[in-house]
Amino acid sequence: SNPEFMARFVKVLADADADYRKNPKAWTADSPQAKANVKMIGGEPADVLETVMEYEYPSLAEQLTPAWLGGGANSRAGKALKDTADFHKAGGRLDSVYPDYTRFVTTRYAEAAMKLK
């Protein structure tokens, strides 16, 4: 309901991702980034770092490709949504899942974020 907010939010995340891609070694247990994550989600800084290193951090341009957001059900985003829904159904948190989550995958906000300074 607030596309401008979403574009700005995606831009903030993309900027943080770019910072990580440039210098992942700056993320240490004592770094402000790790401490901020722990403050928001709990846990231990070392655990945050271990998890952060498992993720990929595509640029906005990469996110617009079929591999990420532009490929519908075959995109990483489409598959991740489906896998997450299936996981929650198996765990009893959902009664049913959609066969496909393509309608929830969009390049709209990444495209808008690319236009922001």
XYZ file of N, CA, C and O in Angstrom:
468
model
N 0.817 -1.204 0.000
C 0.000 0.000 0.000
C 0.857 1.263 0.000
O 0.312 2.346 -0.105
N 2.189 1.115 0.110
C 3.057 2.286 0.113
C 4.289 2.012 -0.758
O 5.368 1.712 -0.262
N 4.127 2.145 -2.077
C 5.226 1.813 -2.986
C 6.476 2.671 -2.785
O 7.591 2.180 -2.963
N 6.293 3.940 -2.403
C 7.466 4.791 -2.187
C 8.292 4.266 -1.010
O 9.521 4.194 -1.074
N 7.606 3.894 0.073
C 8.318 3.316 1.216
C 9.057 2.057 0.793
O 10.223 1.845 1.154
N 8.381 1.175 0.054
C 9.003 -0.088 -0.353
C 10.245 0.155 -1.207
O 11.269 -0.508 -1.021
N 10.174 1.117 -2.124
C 11.339 1.424 -2.963
C 12.495 1.920 -2.101
O 13.642 1.492 -2.281
N 12.211 2.769 -1.153
C 13.267 3.288 -0.268
C 13.818 2.180 0.638
O 15.021 2.117 0.889
N 12.944 1.320 1.113
C 13.372 0.195 1.945
C 14.294 -0.735 1.153
O 15.355 -1.137 1.638
N 13.906 -1.060 -0.070
C 14.735 -1.915 -0.923
C 16.075 -1.245 -1.188
O 17.123 -1.899 -1.183
N 16.082 0.069 -1.373
C 17.325 0.816 -1.608
C 18.241 0.738 -0.388
O 19.450 0.514 -0.522
N 17.686 0.895 0.803
C 18.492 0.797 2.027
C 19.112 -0.601 2.140
O 20.298 -0.739 2.451
N 18.315 -1.624 1.876
C 18.836 -2.988 1.927
C 19.920 -3.208 0.867
O 20.948 -3.824 1.139
N 19.695 -2.682 -0.336
C 20.673 -2.834 -1.418
C 21.978 -2.126 -1.071
O 23.066 -2.640 -1.372
N 21.882 -0.956 -0.444
C 23.090 -0.236 -0.035
C 23.858 -1.023 1.027
O 25.091 -1.103 0.994
N 23.136 -1.617 1.980
C 23.786 -2.433 3.011
C 24.418 -3.677 2.382
O 25.535 -4.063 2.752
N 23.725 -4.276 1.435
C 24.280 -5.440 0.733
C 25.559 -5.060 -0.011
O 26.540 -5.796 0.013
N 25.545 -3.908 -0.666
C 26.721 -3.444 -1.409
C 27.889 -3.224 -0.455
O 29.040 -3.560 -0.775
N 27.606 -2.663 0.712
C 28.639 -2.456 1.717
C 29.244 -3.788 2.142
O 30.465 -3.923 2.253
N 28.403 -4.782 2.350
C 28.900 -6.103 2.730
C 29.734 -6.706 1.595
O 30.817 -7.255 1.840
N 29.246 -6.625 0.359
C 29.988 -7.191 -0.779
C 31.364 -6.548 -0.908
O 32.334 -7.212 -1.258
N 31.447 -5.240 -0.645
C 32.724 -4.525 -0.760
C 33.729 -4.962 0.292
O 34.922 -5.020 0.018
N 33.246 -5.220 1.499
C 34.180 -5.498 2.581
C 33.566 -6.441 3.619
O 33.272 -6.026 4.743
N 33.391 -7.709 3.274
C 32.783 -8.646 4.229
C 33.621 -8.832 5.492
O 33.092 -9.156 6.546
N 34.918 -8.595 5.398
C 35.775 -8.766 6.571
C 35.541 -7.691 7.630
O 35.963 -7.848 8.772
N 34.831 -6.626 7.262
C 34.504 -5.583 8.236
C 33.436 -6.072 9.218
O 33.252 -5.494 10.280
N 32.744 -7.135 8.839
C 31.712 -7.710 9.708
C 32.381 -8.692 10.667
O 32.649 -9.836 10.330
N 32.654 -8.208 11.849
C 33.240 -9.031 12.901
C 32.262 -9.092 14.065
O 31.262 -8.356 14.086
N 32.552 -9.915 15.042
C 31.680 -10.014 16.212
C 31.568 -8.685 16.949
O 30.568 -8.417 17.607
N 32.578 -7.844 16.827
C 32.570 -6.543 17.505
C 32.098 -5.402 16.608
O 32.050 -4.254 17.048
N 31.758 -5.692 15.373
C 31.378 -4.622 14.441
C 29.991 -4.073 14.758
O 29.137 -4.778 15.303
N 29.754 -2.819 14.404
C 28.425 -2.243 14.610
C 27.330 -3.013 13.867
O 26.211 -3.131 14.355
N 27.669 -3.578 12.704
C 26.686 -4.328 11.931
C 26.221 -5.568 12.693
O 25.026 -5.846 12.782
N 27.168 -6.326 13.241
C 26.806 -7.536 13.991
C 26.031 -7.169 15.254
O 25.030 -7.812 15.577
N 26.473 -6.137 15.936
C 25.785 -5.708 17.159
C 24.359 -5.253 16.858
O 23.435 -5.527 17.624
N 24.165 -4.563 15.736
C 22.822 -4.110 15.360
C 21.911 -5.298 15.068
O 20.742 -5.307 15.457
N 22.448 -6.307 14.394
C 21.663 -7.506 14.117
C 21.256 -8.207 15.402
O 20.107 -8.614 15.559
N 22.175 -8.355 16.327
C 21.888 -9.003 17.604
C 20.837 -8.211 18.369
O 19.918 -8.782 18.956
N 20.959 -6.907 18.333
C 19.986 -6.064 19.040
C 18.579 -6.256 18.470
O 17.599 -6.298 19.207
N 18.486 -6.406 17.155
C 17.179 -6.533 16.510
C 16.593 -7.940 16.624
O 15.391 -8.092 16.806
N 17.430 -8.970 16.487
C 16.882 -10.324 16.408
C 17.322 -11.241 17.547
O 16.856 -12.367 17.645
N 18.255 -10.783 18.363
C 18.749 -11.617 19.453
C 19.881 -12.506 18.993
O 20.358 -12.416 17.865
N 20.308 -13.368 19.872
C 21.375 -14.291 19.544
C 22.739 -13.758 19.926
O 22.860 -12.815 20.707
N 23.744 -14.380 19.367
C 25.128 -14.026 19.633
C 25.772 -13.497 18.352
O 25.474 -13.998 17.261
N 26.678 -12.515 18.474
C 27.328 -11.961 17.275
C 27.972 -13.011 16.380
O 27.856 -12.945 15.161
N 28.619 -14.000 16.964
C 29.262 -15.039 16.143
C 28.232 -15.806 15.324
O 28.489 -16.169 14.173
N 27.053 -16.036 15.901
C 25.995 -16.734 15.175
C 25.465 -15.884 14.030
O 25.156 -16.392 12.951
N 25.353 -14.591 14.274
C 24.907 -13.665 13.225
C 25.877 -13.719 12.062
O 25.476 -13.828 10.900
N 27.158 -13.662 12.362
C 28.168 -13.668 11.301
C 28.126 -14.955 10.497
O 28.249 -14.935 9.271
N 27.948 -16.070 11.169
C 27.876 -17.358 10.476
C 26.692 -17.373 9.511
O 26.806 -17.819 8.370
N 25.563 -16.861 9.951
C 24.365 -16.816 9.114
C 24.539 -15.846 7.958
O 24.181 -16.157 6.820
N 25.091 -14.674 8.227
C 25.288 -13.651 7.196
C 26.149 -14.191 6.060
O 25.886 -13.922 4.890
N 27.143 -14.978 6.399
C 28.051 -15.499 5.371
C 27.374 -16.531 4.475
O 27.854 -16.816 3.388
N 26.246 -17.088 4.901
C 25.547 -18.084 4.096
C 24.684 -17.464 3.003
O 24.305 -18.147 2.066
N 24.359 -16.208 3.140
C 23.464 -15.551 2.190
C 24.228 -15.035 0.977
O 25.433 -14.826 1.026
N 23.483 -14.799 -0.090
C 24.019 -14.119 -1.259
C 23.487 -12.693 -1.220
O 22.408 -12.451 -0.690
N 24.220 -11.778 -1.776
C 23.832 -10.373 -1.741
C 23.843 -9.790 -3.152
O 24.742 -9.065 -3.524
N 22.813 -10.123 -3.941
C 22.787 -9.626 -5.322
C 22.540 -8.122 -5.365
O 21.815 -7.566 -4.539
N 23.137 -7.487 -6.345
C 22.891 -6.059 -6.568
C 21.456 -5.884 -7.061
O 20.789 -6.855 -7.436
N 20.999 -4.643 -7.092
C 19.656 -4.396 -7.627
C 19.553 -4.870 -9.072
O 18.553 -5.470 -9.463
N 20.588 -4.626 -9.861
C 20.571 -5.070 -11.262
C 20.451 -6.593 -11.339
O 19.700 -7.120 -12.164
N 21.169 -7.302 -10.479
C 21.076 -8.766 -10.463
C 19.689 -9.228 -10.014
O 19.168 -10.223 -10.509
N 19.086 -8.499 -9.075
C 17.762 -8.870 -8.589
C 16.713 -8.800 -9.692
O 15.718 -9.512 -9.649
N 16.937 -7.960 -10.685
C 15.975 -7.797 -11.777
C 16.047 -8.912 -12.813
O 15.172 -9.030 -13.658
N 17.043 -9.764 -12.716
C 17.208 -10.834 -13.697
C 16.227 -11.975 -13.432
O 15.682 -12.093 -12.333
N 16.028 -12.838 -14.429
C 15.150 -14.001 -14.236
C 15.598 -14.907 -13.080
O 14.778 -15.553 -12.448
N 16.879 -14.928 -12.800
C 17.365 -15.785 -11.718
C 16.820 -15.365 -10.352
O 16.604 -16.210 -9.490
N 16.568 -14.090 -10.165
C 16.149 -13.608 -8.847
C 14.674 -13.245 -8.791
O 13.889 -13.939 -8.184
N 14.297 -12.124 -9.345
C 12.909 -11.662 -9.249
C 12.163 -11.716 -10.575
O 10.937 -11.720 -10.588
N 12.869 -11.742 -11.669
C 12.221 -11.644 -12.965
C 11.838 -12.951 -13.609
O 11.391 -12.981 -14.752
N 11.977 -14.059 -12.890
C 11.731 -15.360 -13.500
C 10.524 -16.104 -12.997
O 10.408 -17.311 -13.205
N 9.627 -15.431 -12.311
C 8.414 -16.086 -11.838
C 8.693 -17.238 -10.900
O 9.539 -17.151 -10.019
N 7.979 -18.331 -11.102
C 8.087 -19.496 -10.200
C 9.477 -20.114 -10.226
O 9.871 -20.784 -9.276
N 10.215 -19.915 -11.326
C 11.555 -20.482 -11.423
C 12.627 -19.588 -10.824
O 13.788 -19.972 -10.752
N 12.256 -18.396 -10.411
C 13.232 -17.483 -9.813
C 13.584 -17.947 -8.409
O 12.859 -18.724 -7.786
N 14.694 -17.466 -7.916
C 15.076 -17.810 -6.548
C 14.039 -17.302 -5.556
O 13.736 -17.975 -4.574
N 13.499 -16.131 -5.804
C 12.480 -15.575 -4.902
C 11.221 -16.437 -4.922
O 10.655 -16.745 -3.866
N 10.773 -16.828 -6.106
C 9.583 -17.671 -6.218
C 9.772 -19.008 -5.523
O 8.895 -19.486 -4.801
N 10.939 -19.608 -5.724
C 11.230 -20.892 -5.084
C 11.341 -20.742 -3.574
O 10.873 -21.596 -2.816
N 11.959 -19.646 -3.124
C 12.121 -19.433 -1.677
C 10.769 -19.264 -0.995
O 10.539 -19.816 0.090
N 9.869 -18.527 -1.627
C 8.536 -18.358 -1.044
C 7.799 -19.693 -0.969
O 7.174 -20.019 0.045
N 7.882 -20.464 -2.028
C 7.214 -21.775 -2.053
C 7.827 -22.712 -1.016
O 7.110 -23.369 -0.259
N 9.143 -22.758 -0.955
C 9.811 -23.628 0.017
C 9.477 -23.215 1.447
O 9.270 -24.074 2.312
N 9.417 -21.911 1.705
C 9.086 -21.427 3.046
C 7.658 -21.806 3.413
O 7.393 -22.261 4.535
N 6.743 -21.629 2.477
C 5.348 -22.008 2.733
C 5.241 -23.509 3.003
O 4.561 -23.922 3.944
N 5.913 -24.317 2.195
C 5.886 -25.769 2.395
C 6.470 -26.145 3.760
O 5.942 -27.019 4.454
N 7.536 -25.478 4.154
C 8.160 -25.725 5.456
C 7.170 -25.439 6.588
O 7.021 -26.235 7.516
N 6.479 -24.311 6.502
C 5.522 -23.952 7.548
C 4.300 -24.874 7.549
O 3.748 -25.172 8.605
N 3.911 -25.344 6.390
C 2.805 -26.311 6.344
C 3.225 -27.620 7.001
O 2.486 -28.192 7.812
N 4.415 -28.080 6.680
C 4.910 -29.328 7.278
C 5.037 -29.206 8.797
O 4.847 -30.181 9.518
N 5.321 -27.998 9.260
C 5.453 -27.764 10.690
C 4.141 -27.452 11.387
O 4.111 -27.173 12.582
N 3.043 -27.460 10.632
C 1.733 -27.237 11.221
C 1.349 -25.782 11.397
O 0.311 -25.481 11.988
N 2.121 -24.877 10.858
C 1.803 -23.448 10.991
C 0.843 -22.959 9.908
O 0.247 -21.913 10.050
N 0.741 -23.697 8.823
C -0.185 -23.369 7.736
C -1.030 -24.598 7.432
O -0.537 -25.724 7.462
N -2.282 -24.350 7.104
C -3.164 -25.450 6.724
C -3.016 -25.820 5.257
O -3.201 -26.971 4.875
N -2.712 -24.832 4.432
C -2.569 -25.076 3.002
C -1.582 -24.079 2.413
O -1.281 -23.057 3.030
N -1.098 -24.400 1.232
C -0.168 -23.517 0.525
C -0.600 -23.414 -0.932
O -1.314 -24.271 -1.442
N -0.171 -22.350 -1.570
C -0.427 -22.190 -2.996
C 0.527 -23.089 -3.777
O 1.649 -23.344 -3.333
N 0.131 -23.535 -4.944
C 1.045 -24.335 -5.757
C 2.171 -23.489 -6.347
O 3.204 -24.010 -6.743
N 1.972 -22.171 -6.352
C 2.920 -21.264 -7.002
C 2.770 -19.886 -6.346
O 1.656 -19.437 -6.082
N 3.891 -19.222 -6.101
C 3.866 -17.912 -5.439
C 4.302 -16.786 -6.376
O 4.669 -15.706 -5.927
N 4.211 -17.033 -7.666
C 4.641 -16.058 -8.660
C 3.968 -14.699 -8.477
O 4.614 -13.669 -8.637
N 2.719 -14.687 -8.124
C 2.008 -13.410 -8.005
C 2.557 -12.532 -6.885
O 2.257 -11.352 -6.822
N 3.375 -13.093 -6.013
C 3.966 -12.324 -4.923
C 5.389 -11.872 -5.237
O 6.029 -11.224 -4.407
N 5.902 -12.242 -6.402
C 7.265 -11.888 -6.794
C 7.187 -10.776 -7.827
O 6.515 -10.924 -8.851
N 7.868 -9.677 -7.541
C 7.824 -8.541 -8.454
C 9.170 -7.832 -8.513
O 9.916 -7.825 -7.532
N 9.448 -7.257 -9.660
C 10.645 -6.432 -9.820
C 10.328 -4.963 -9.553
O 11.222 -4.126 -9.572
N 9.085 -4.659 -9.300
C 8.610 -3.272 -9.186
C 9.446 -2.413 -8.225
O 9.849 -1.312 -8.563
N 9.701 -2.921 -7.041
C 10.384 -2.108 -6.035
C 11.886 -2.023 -6.293
O 12.497 -0.997 -6.018
N 12.473 -3.070 -6.813
C 13.880 -3.004 -7.178
C 14.085 -2.027 -8.322
O 15.063 -1.253 -8.334
N 13.181 -2.025 -9.293
C 13.264 -1.050 -10.391
C 13.163 0.371 -9.860
O 13.932 1.253 -10.267
N 12.236 0.610 -8.960
C 12.064 1.947 -8.386
C 13.271 2.330 -7.540
O 13.725 3.487 -7.557
N 13.830 1.381 -6.799
C 14.991 1.649 -5.955
C 16.203 2.045 -6.784
O 17.007 2.884 -6.358
N 16.327 1.461 -7.979
C 17.464 1.806 -8.837
C 17.435 3.266 -9.269
O 18.475 3.830 -9.572
N 16.278 3.870 -9.267
C 16.151 5.261 -9.680
C 16.433 6.241 -8.549
O 16.571 7.432 -8.793
N 16.535 5.733 -7.321
C 16.796 6.598 -6.164
C 18.287 6.878 -6.024
O 19.114 6.046 -6.348
N 18.597 8.013 -5.509
C 20.003 8.381 -5.245
C 20.365 8.021 -3.839
O 19.654 8.027 -2.930
